[in-house]
CSV table of C-alpha atoms in Angstrom, one decimal:
chain,number,residue,atom,x,y,z
A,1,UNK,CA,3.8,-43.3,95.2
A,2,UNK,CA,4.4,-40.1,94.1
A,3,UNK,CA,6.3,-39.9,91.2
A,4,UNK,CA,7.1,-36.1,92.3
A,5,UNK,CA,10.2,-36.2,94.0
A,6,UNK,CA,11.8,-39.1,91.7
A,7,UNK,CA,11.4,-38.5,88.2
A,8,UNK,CA,14.9,-36.8,87.9
A,9,UNK,CA,16.5,-40.1,87.8
A,10,UNK,CA,16.3,-44.0,86.1
A,11,UNK,CA,13.2,-45.9,85.6
A,12,UNK,CA,13.6,-48.7,86.3
A,13,UNK,CA,15.5,-51.1,83.7
A,14,UNK,CA,17.5,-48.5,82.8
A,15,UNK,CA,20.4,-48.6,85.4
A,16,UNK,CA,22.7,-51.6,86.8
A,17,UNK,CA,22.8,-52.3,90.7
A,18,UNK,CA,25.5,-53.6,92.2
A,19,UNK,CA,23.9,-55.4,95.9
A,20,UNK,CA,27.9,-56.2,98.0
A,21,UNK,CA,27.1,-58.1,100.6
A,22,UNK,CA,29.0,-60.7,102.8
A,23,UNK,CA,32.5,-60.2,103.5
A,24,UNK,CA,34.5,-61.9,106.2
A,25,UNK,CA,33.0,-60.5,109.4
A,26,UNK,CA,31.3,-61.4,112.3
A,27,UNK,CA,28.0,-60.2,110.8
A,28,UNK,CA,28.1,-61.9,107.0
A,29,UNK,CA,25.4,-64.1,107.5
A,30,UNK,CA,23.3,-60.9,108.7
A,31,UNK,CA,24.6,-59.0,105.7
A,32,UNK,CA,24.2,-62.1,103.4
A,33,UNK,CA,20.6,-62.2,104.1
A,34,UNK,CA,20.2,-58.0,103.8
A,35,UNK,CA,21.3,-58.0,100.6
A,36,UNK,CA,19.4,-61.2,98.9
A,37,UNK,CA,16.6,-59.5,99.9
A,38,UNK,CA,17.5,-56.0,99.2
A,39,UNK,CA,18.3,-57.6,95.5
A,40,UNK,CA,14.7,-59.2,95.5
A,41,UNK,CA,12.3,-56.2,96.2
A,42,UNK,CA,14.5,-54.3,93.5
A,43,UNK,CA,13.7,-57.1,90.9
A,44,UNK,CA,11.1,-57.2,92.0
A,45,UNK,CA,10.6,-52.9,91.2
A,46,UNK,CA,12.2,-53.8,88.1
A,47,UNK,CA,15.9,-52.8,88.5
A,48,UNK,CA,18.7,-54.8,87.2
A,49,UNK,CA,20.8,-56.8,90.4
A,50,UNK,CA,23.3,-58.3,91.1
A,51,UNK,CA,24.8,-59.6,94.3
A,52,UNK,CA,28.6,-59.3,94.5
A,53,UNK,CA,30.8,-60.6,98.1
A,54,UNK,CA,33.4,-58.6,99.6
A,55,UNK,CA,36.5,-60.8,97.8
A,56,UNK,CA,39.0,-60.6,95.7
A,57,UNK,CA,37.0,-60.4,92.7
A,58,UNK,CA,35.3,-57.4,93.5
A,59,UNK,CA,37.5,-54.5,92.3
A,60,UNK,CA,37.9,-55.8,88.8
A,61,UNK,CA,34.0,-56.3,88.4
A,62,UNK,CA,33.6,-52.4,89.7
A,63,UNK,CA,36.1,-51.6,87.0
A,64,UNK,CA,35.8,-53.6,84.3
A,65,UNK,CA,34.0,-52.0,81.4
A,66,UNK,CA,31.4,-54.9,81.5
A,67,UNK,CA,31.0,-55.5,84.3
A,68,UNK,CA,30.9,-51.8,85.9
A,69,UNK,CA,27.4,-50.7,87.8
A,70,UNK,CA,26.4,-47.6,87.8
A,71,UNK,CA,24.5,-47.8,91.6
A,72,UNK,CA,26.5,-50.0,94.6
A,73,UNK,CA,24.5,-50.2,97.9
A,74,UNK,CA,26.9,-51.8,100.3
A,75,UNK,CA,25.1,-53.7,102.6
A,76,UNK,CA,27.9,-54.8,104.6
A,77,UNK,CA,27.3,-55.6,108.0
A,78,UNK,CA,30.2,-54.7,110.9
A,79,UNK,CA,33.8,-53.7,109.9
A,80,UNK,CA,34.0,-54.5,106.9
A,81,UNK,CA,30.9,-52.6,105.7
A,82,UNK,CA,30.7,-49.7,108.6
A,83,UNK,CA,33.9,-48.3,109.4
A,84,UNK,CA,34.4,-46.4,105.9
A,85,UNK,CA,36.6,-48.8,104.8
A,86,UNK,CA,34.5,-50.2,101.7
A,87,UNK,CA,33.0,-46.7,101.1
A,88,UNK,CA,36.8,-45.1,101.0
A,89,UNK,CA,37.2,-48.0,97.7
A,90,UNK,CA,33.7,-46.8,96.2
A,91,UNK,CA,35.0,-43.2,96.7
A,92,UNK,CA,38.0,-44.0,94.6
A,93,UNK,CA,36.3,-46.2,91.6
A,94,UNK,CA,34.0,-42.7,91.3
A,95,UNK,CA,30.4,-45.1,91.5
A,96,UNK,CA,27.8,-43.7,93.2
A,97,UNK,CA,26.6,-45.8,96.3
A,98,UNK,CA,23.8,-45.4,98.9
A,99,UNK,CA,24.9,-45.0,102.2
A,100,UNK,CA,26.7,-42.3,104.0
A,101,UNK,CA,30.9,-41.2,102.9
A,102,UNK,CA,34.1,-42.4,104.9
A,103,UNK,CA,34.6,-40.2,106.8
A,104,UNK,CA,30.4,-40.0,108.6
A,105,UNK,CA,31.1,-43.3,108.7
A,106,UNK,CA,33.9,-44.3,110.3
A,107,UNK,CA,32.2,-41.6,113.0
A,108,UNK,CA,29.1,-43.6,113.6
A,109,UNK,CA,31.4,-46.9,113.9
A,110,UNK,CA,33.1,-45.8,116.8
A,111,UNK,CA,30.5,-45.7,119.5
A,112,UNK,CA,32.2,-43.3,121.8
A,113,UNK,CA,32.9,-40.9,119.4
A,114,UNK,CA,29.1,-40.7,117.9
A,115,UNK,CA,27.9,-40.2,121.9
A,116,UNK,CA,30.6,-37.2,122.2
A,117,UNK,CA,29.5,-35.6,118.8
A,118,UNK,CA,25.3,-36.6,119.0
A,119,UNK,CA,25.9,-35.2,123.5
A,120,UNK,CA,27.6,-32.1,122.1
A,121,UNK,CA,24.7,-31.5,119.1
A,122,UNK,CA,22.2,-32.0,122.6
A,123,UNK,CA,21.2,-35.2,122.7
A,124,UNK,CA,21.4,-37.4,125.8
A,125,UNK,CA,22.7,-40.7,126.7
A,126,UNK,CA,23.7,-43.0,129.0
A,127,UNK,CA,27.2,-42.5,131.4
A,128,UNK,CA,29.9,-44.5,130.1
A,129,UNK,CA,33.8,-45.1,130.1
A,130,UNK,CA,36.0,-47.0,126.9
A,131,UNK,CA,38.6,-49.8,128.3
A,132,UNK,CA,41.0,-50.8,126.6
A,133,UNK,CA,42.0,-54.7,126.3
A,134,UNK,CA,45.3,-53.9,127.8
A,135,UNK,CA,44.5,-51.6,130.9
A,136,UNK,CA,42.4,-54.3,131.9
A,137,UNK,CA,45.0,-56.8,132.2
A,138,UNK,CA,47.9,-54.1,133.3
A,139,UNK,CA,45.5,-53.0,136.0
A,140,UNK,CA,43.9,-55.7,137.3
A,141,UNK,CA,40.2,-57.4,136.9
A,142,UNK,CA,39.2,-56.8,140.4
A,143,UNK,CA,40.6,-53.0,140.5
A,144,UNK,CA,39.1,-52.4,137.3
A,145,UNK,CA,35.7,-53.5,138.7
A,146,UNK,CA,35.2,-52.1,141.6
A,147,UNK,CA,36.3,-48.6,140.2
A,148,UNK,CA,33.3,-48.9,137.1
A,149,UNK,CA,30.9,-50.2,139.7
A,150,UNK,CA,31.5,-47.5,141.9
A,151,UNK,CA,31.6,-44.7,139.0
A,152,UNK,CA,29.0,-45.8,137.0
A,153,UNK,CA,26.6,-48.5,139.3
A,154,UNK,CA,24.8,-51.3,138.6
A,155,UNK,CA,23.3,-52.6,136.5
A,156,UNK,CA,25.3,-51.5,133.3
A,157,UNK,CA,26.3,-52.7,129.7
A,158,UNK,CA,28.5,-53.5,128.5
A,159,UNK,CA,29.7,-53.0,124.7
A,160,UNK,CA,32.4,-53.9,122.3
A,161,UNK,CA,33.6,-50.1,121.3
A,162,UNK,CA,33.4,-50.8,117.7
A,163,UNK,CA,30.3,-53.3,116.3
A,164,UNK,CA,27.2,-54.1,115.5
A,165,UNK,CA,24.3,-56.5,115.8
A,166,UNK,CA,24.5,-56.7,119.6
A,167,UNK,CA,28.1,-59.1,119.9
A,168,UNK,CA,30.1,-59.5,122.3
A,169,UNK,CA,27.7,-57.3,124.6
A,170,UNK,CA,26.5,-58.6,128.1
A,171,UNK,CA,24.2,-57.0,130.7
A,172,UNK,CA,25.9,-57.4,134.1
A,173,UNK,CA,23.9,-56.5,137.5
A,174,UNK,CA,26.5,-57.6,139.6
A,175,UNK,CA,30.5,-56.8,140.1
A,176,UNK,CA,30.9,-60.6,139.9
A,177,UNK,CA,30.0,-60.9,136.1
A,178,UNK,CA,31.4,-58.2,135.2
A,179,UNK,CA,35.2,-58.9,134.2
A,180,UNK,CA,34.4,-62.3,132.3
A,181,UNK,CA,32.1,-59.7,130.6
A,182,UNK,CA,35.0,-57.6,129.4
A,183,UNK,CA,36.5,-60.7,128.5
A,184,UNK,CA,33.5,-61.9,126.2
A,185,UNK,CA,33.5,-58.4,124.2
A,186,UNK,CA,37.6,-58.0,124.3
A,187,UNK,CA,36.9,-61.3,121.6
A,188,UNK,CA,35.4,-59.1,119.4
A,189,UNK,CA,37.3,-55.7,119.8
A,190,UNK,CA,40.6,-54.4,121.5
A,191,UNK,CA,38.1,-51.7,123.4
A,192,UNK,CA,34.9,-51.9,125.7
A,193,UNK,CA,32.4,-49.5,125.6
A,194,UNK,CA,30.7,-49.8,129.4
A,195,UNK,CA,27.3,-47.9,130.0
A,196,UNK,CA,24.8,-47.2,132.6
A,197,UNK,CA,21.8,-49.1,131.8
A,198,UNK,CA,19.0,-47.7,131.9
A,199,UNK,CA,15.8,-48.7,132.6
A,200,UNK,CA,12.8,-47.7,130.0
A,201,UNK,CA,11.7,-49.2,126.2
A,202,UNK,CA,14.0,-49.9,124.0
A,203,UNK,CA,13.2,-48.1,120.3
A,204,UNK,CA,15.1,-47.5,117.0
A,205,UNK,CA,14.0,-45.2,114.5
A,206,UNK,CA,15.4,-45.0,111.6
A,207,UNK,CA,16.0,-41.9,109.1
A,208,UNK,CA,15.7,-41.8,105.1
A,209,UNK,CA,17.4,-39.2,102.9
A,210,UNK,CA,15.6,-39.5,100.2
A,211,UNK,CA,16.2,-36.0,97.0
A,212,UNK,CA,18.1,-34.1,100.0
A,213,UNK,CA,14.6,-34.5,102.3
A,214,UNK,CA,15.0,-36.2,105.5
A,215,UNK,CA,12.7,-38.5,107.0
A,216,UNK,CA,11.8,-40.3,110.0
A,217,UNK,CA,10.2,-43.1,110.3
A,218,UNK,CA,7.7,-44.1,113.4
A,219,UNK,CA,9.4,-45.2,116.1
A,220,UNK,CA,10.5,-49.3,116.5
A,221,UNK,CA,9.9,-50.8,119.8
A,222,UNK,CA,11.5,-53.6,120.6
A,223,UNK,CA,10.5,-56.4,123.5
A,224,UNK,CA,12.4,-59.6,124.4
A,225,UNK,CA,11.6,-61.7,127.3
A,226,UNK,CA,14.2,-61.4,129.6
A,227,UNK,CA,15.3,-57.3,128.6
A,228,UNK,CA,17.9,-58.3,126.2
A,229,UNK,CA,17.8,-57.8,122.2
A,230,UNK,CA,21.1,-59.6,121.6
A,231,UNK,CA,22.4,-61.5,118.5
A,232,UNK,CA,20.1,-64.2,118.2
A,233,UNK,CA,17.3,-62.3,118.9
A,234,UNK,CA,18.2,-60.0,116.3
A,235,UNK,CA,19.4,-62.4,113.7
A,236,UNK,CA,16.9,-65.3,113.8
A,237,UNK,CA,12.6,-64.5,114.3
A,238,UNK,CA,11.5,-66.0,118.0
A,239,UNK,CA,10.1,-64.6,121.0
A,240,UNK,CA,11.6,-60.9,120.4
A,241,UNK,CA,8.1,-59.1,119.9
A,242,UNK,CA,8.1,-55.8,117.8
A,243,UNK,CA,5.3,-52.6,118.5
A,244,UNK,CA,5.3,-49.9,114.9
A,245,UNK,CA,4.5,-47.5,116.2
A,246,UNK,CA,6.4,-47.6,119.7
A,247,UNK,CA,3.5,-48.0,123.0
A,248,UNK,CA,4.6,-44.3,124.2
A,249,UNK,CA,2.7,-41.0,124.1
A,250,UNK,CA,2.5,-38.9,120.8
A,251,UNK,CA,4.7,-36.8,122.6
A,252,UNK,CA,7.9,-39.0,123.1
A,253,UNK,CA,7.4,-40.3,119.5
A,254,UNK,CA,7.6,-36.9,118.2
A,255,UNK,CA,11.1,-36.3,120.4
A,256,UNK,CA,12.7,-39.9,119.5
A,257,UNK,CA,12.4,-38.4,115.6
A,258,UNK,CA,13.7,-35.5,115.8
A,259,UNK,CA,16.3,-37.2,118.4
A,260,UNK,CA,17.3,-39.8,115.2
A,261,UNK,CA,16.8,-36.9,112.7
A,262,UNK,CA,19.4,-34.5,114.8
A,263,UNK,CA,22.1,-37.9,115.5
A,264,UNK,CA,21.6,-38.2,110.9
A,265,UNK,CA,22.8,-34.6,110.7
A,266,UNK,CA,25.3,-34.4,114.4
A,267,UNK,CA,27.0,-37.4,112.6
A,268,UNK,CA,26.8,-36.1,109.1
A,269,UNK,CA,25.5,-39.6,107.5
A,270,UNK,CA,23.8,-39.7,104.4
A,271,UNK,CA,20.7,-42.1,102.7
A,272,UNK,CA,20.1,-44.3,105.4
A,273,UNK,CA,20.2,-44.6,108.9
A,274,UNK,CA,19.0,-46.2,112.3
A,275,UNK,CA,19.6,-44.5,115.8
A,276,UNK,CA,19.1,-46.7,118.8
A,277,UNK,CA,17.6,-45.0,121.8
A,278,UNK,CA,16.3,-45.9,125.5
A,279,UNK,CA,13.5,-44.0,126.5
A,280,UNK,CA,13.7,-43.7,130.3
A,281,UNK,CA,10.1,-43.2,132.3
A,282,UNK,CA,10.5,-39.4,132.2
A,283,UNK,CA,9.9,-39.3,128.5
A,284,UNK,CA,13.6,-38.8,127.0
A,285,UNK,CA,14.6,-40.5,124.3
A,286,UNK,CA,18.4,-41.8,125.2
A,287,UNK,CA,21.0,-42.1,122.0
A,288,UNK,CA,23.0,-45.0,122.0
A,289,UNK,CA,24.7,-45.7,118.7
A,290,UNK,CA,23.7,-44.7,115.3
A,291,UNK,CA,24.0,-47.5,112.2
A,292,UNK,CA,24.7,-46.4,109.0
A,293,UNK,CA,24.2,-50.0,107.6
A,294,UNK,CA,21.4,-51.0,109.0
A,295,UNK,CA,19.9,-54.5,108.3
A,296,UNK,CA,17.6,-55.7,106.2
A,297,UNK,CA,16.3,-59.0,107.0
A,298,UNK,CA,12.9,-60.6,107.6
A,299,UNK,CA,13.5,-59.4,111.4
A,300,UNK,CA,15.5,-56.0,110.7
A,301,UNK,CA,14.3,-52.9,112.0
A,302,UNK,CA,14.3,-50.5,109.2
A,303,UNK,CA,11.7,-53.1,106.6
A,304,UNK,CA,9.4,-53.4,109.7
A,305,UNK,CA,9.6,-49.5,110.3
A,306,UNK,CA,8.8,-48.7,106.9
A,307,UNK,CA,6.0,-51.5,106.7
A,308,UNK,CA,4.4,-49.8,109.3
A,309,UNK,CA,4.1,-46.6,108.3
A,310,UNK,CA,2.5,-48.2,104.4
A,311,UNK,CA,5.6,-47.5,102.4
A,312,UNK,CA,5.9,-50.7,99.2
A,313,UNK,CA,9.5,-51.9,100.2
A,314,UNK,CA,10.1,-52.1,95.9
A,315,UNK,CA,9.6,-48.6,96.1
A,316,UNK,CA,11.1,-47.5,99.1
A,317,UNK,CA,14.1,-49.5,97.9
A,318,UNK,CA,13.5,-47.7,94.2
A,319,UNK,CA,13.6,-44.3,95.8
A,320,UNK,CA,16.8,-44.6,97.2
A,321,UNK,CA,17.9,-45.9,93.9
A,322,UNK,CA,16.5,-43.1,92.2
A,323,UNK,CA,18.2,-40.6,94.5
A,324,UNK,CA,21.5,-41.9,94.9
A,325,UNK,CA,21.7,-42.1,90.4
A,326,UNK,CA,19.9,-38.3,90.6
A,327,UNK,CA,22.3,-35.9,89.2
A,328,UNK,CA,21.3,-33.0,91.2
A,329,UNK,CA,22.6,-35.1,93.9
A,330,UNK,CA,24.7,-33.3,96.1
A,331,UNK,CA,28.0,-35.1,98.0
A,332,UNK,CA,27.1,-32.7,101.1
A,333,UNK,CA,25.7,-34.4,104.1
A,334,UNK,CA,21.7,-33.1,104.1
A,335,UNK,CA,22.3,-30.1,102.3
A,336,UNK,CA,19.3,-28.1,101.9
A,337,UNK,CA,18.0,-30.6,103.2
A,338,UNK,CA,14.0,-30.3,104.7
A,339,UNK,CA,12.9,-32.4,108.1
A,340,UNK,CA,9.5,-34.8,108.2
A,341,UNK,CA,8.7,-36.4,111.7
A,342,UNK,CA,5.3,-37.7,110.3
A,343,UNK,CA,5.5,-39.8,107.2
A,344,UNK,CA,1.9,-39.7,107.2
A,345,UNK,CA,0.6,-41.7,104.0
A,346,UNK,CA,3.5,-43.0,101.6
A,347,UNK,CA,4.8,-40.2,99.6
A,348,UNK,CA,8.3,-41.5,98.3
A,349,UNK,CA,8.1,-43.0,94.5
């Protein structure tokens, strides 16, 4: 990989990096796996990397002169790391970090709000409604079911309005299954998003922002035997198959990449993101959600897309580190950025 884009940043061994992972969210195990893999790749590239859990000793570690890192990479999944809270804390410490700022993280974390934002930016997204648990219990399950089915039709996806790794998500193909799906969903949050289930190809498109330049990696197709990419399929190797690039036309792949770049910009994201889409029969990518802390496990989508594009993960992660440590880095997301749909030969060093 070329050094031309990263010569403003430090070299490995010249900066200390703290990877924050774990926490107490329902996605703790995924976060720990992501954190340890990133630490391993960065150490392979020569960086000084330490891992720290989200606990009562973290603030002391971040602020004490003997341990204060040069850069933080928050790899917390779930509410701990993606709702903006940890990023607010990092901003108060004055430490640079990889990833989106707090406000943008909160916007992306809330699926209904994110869908509205990207819709205003010109993207398509499946029709949906939100339902608080209190309304569900006060109005009654039968009345809610009848109204939802009449309004949105079947099948439907029921998912927490805030959350990740498909926890609390259900595919509902008959009216009698909707009440239990909602009850399961409310175990993970007080508000449900009920969304039309579009028949199509599920893909994810990862976006990298390095030295102010945006790149959309090749879209990754996710195939499962039952058509449901649930938590178990995401967290563990199994029958799920991934295709990078996705088995779609070049025109559709390009549209998906452009849509991911649009979502990244519209939501005000920074450094790294992953947008999930369902591509319908006409080849139109329909936005589902954006993730500000994409998983980095062995089965996670961003690393697979990067490897399929020919990138070395140690060098790619080093590029993100150097970019975040660059003296000229702007706090404004996407300031002066260029966009590339096709990464071609690896050029991020």
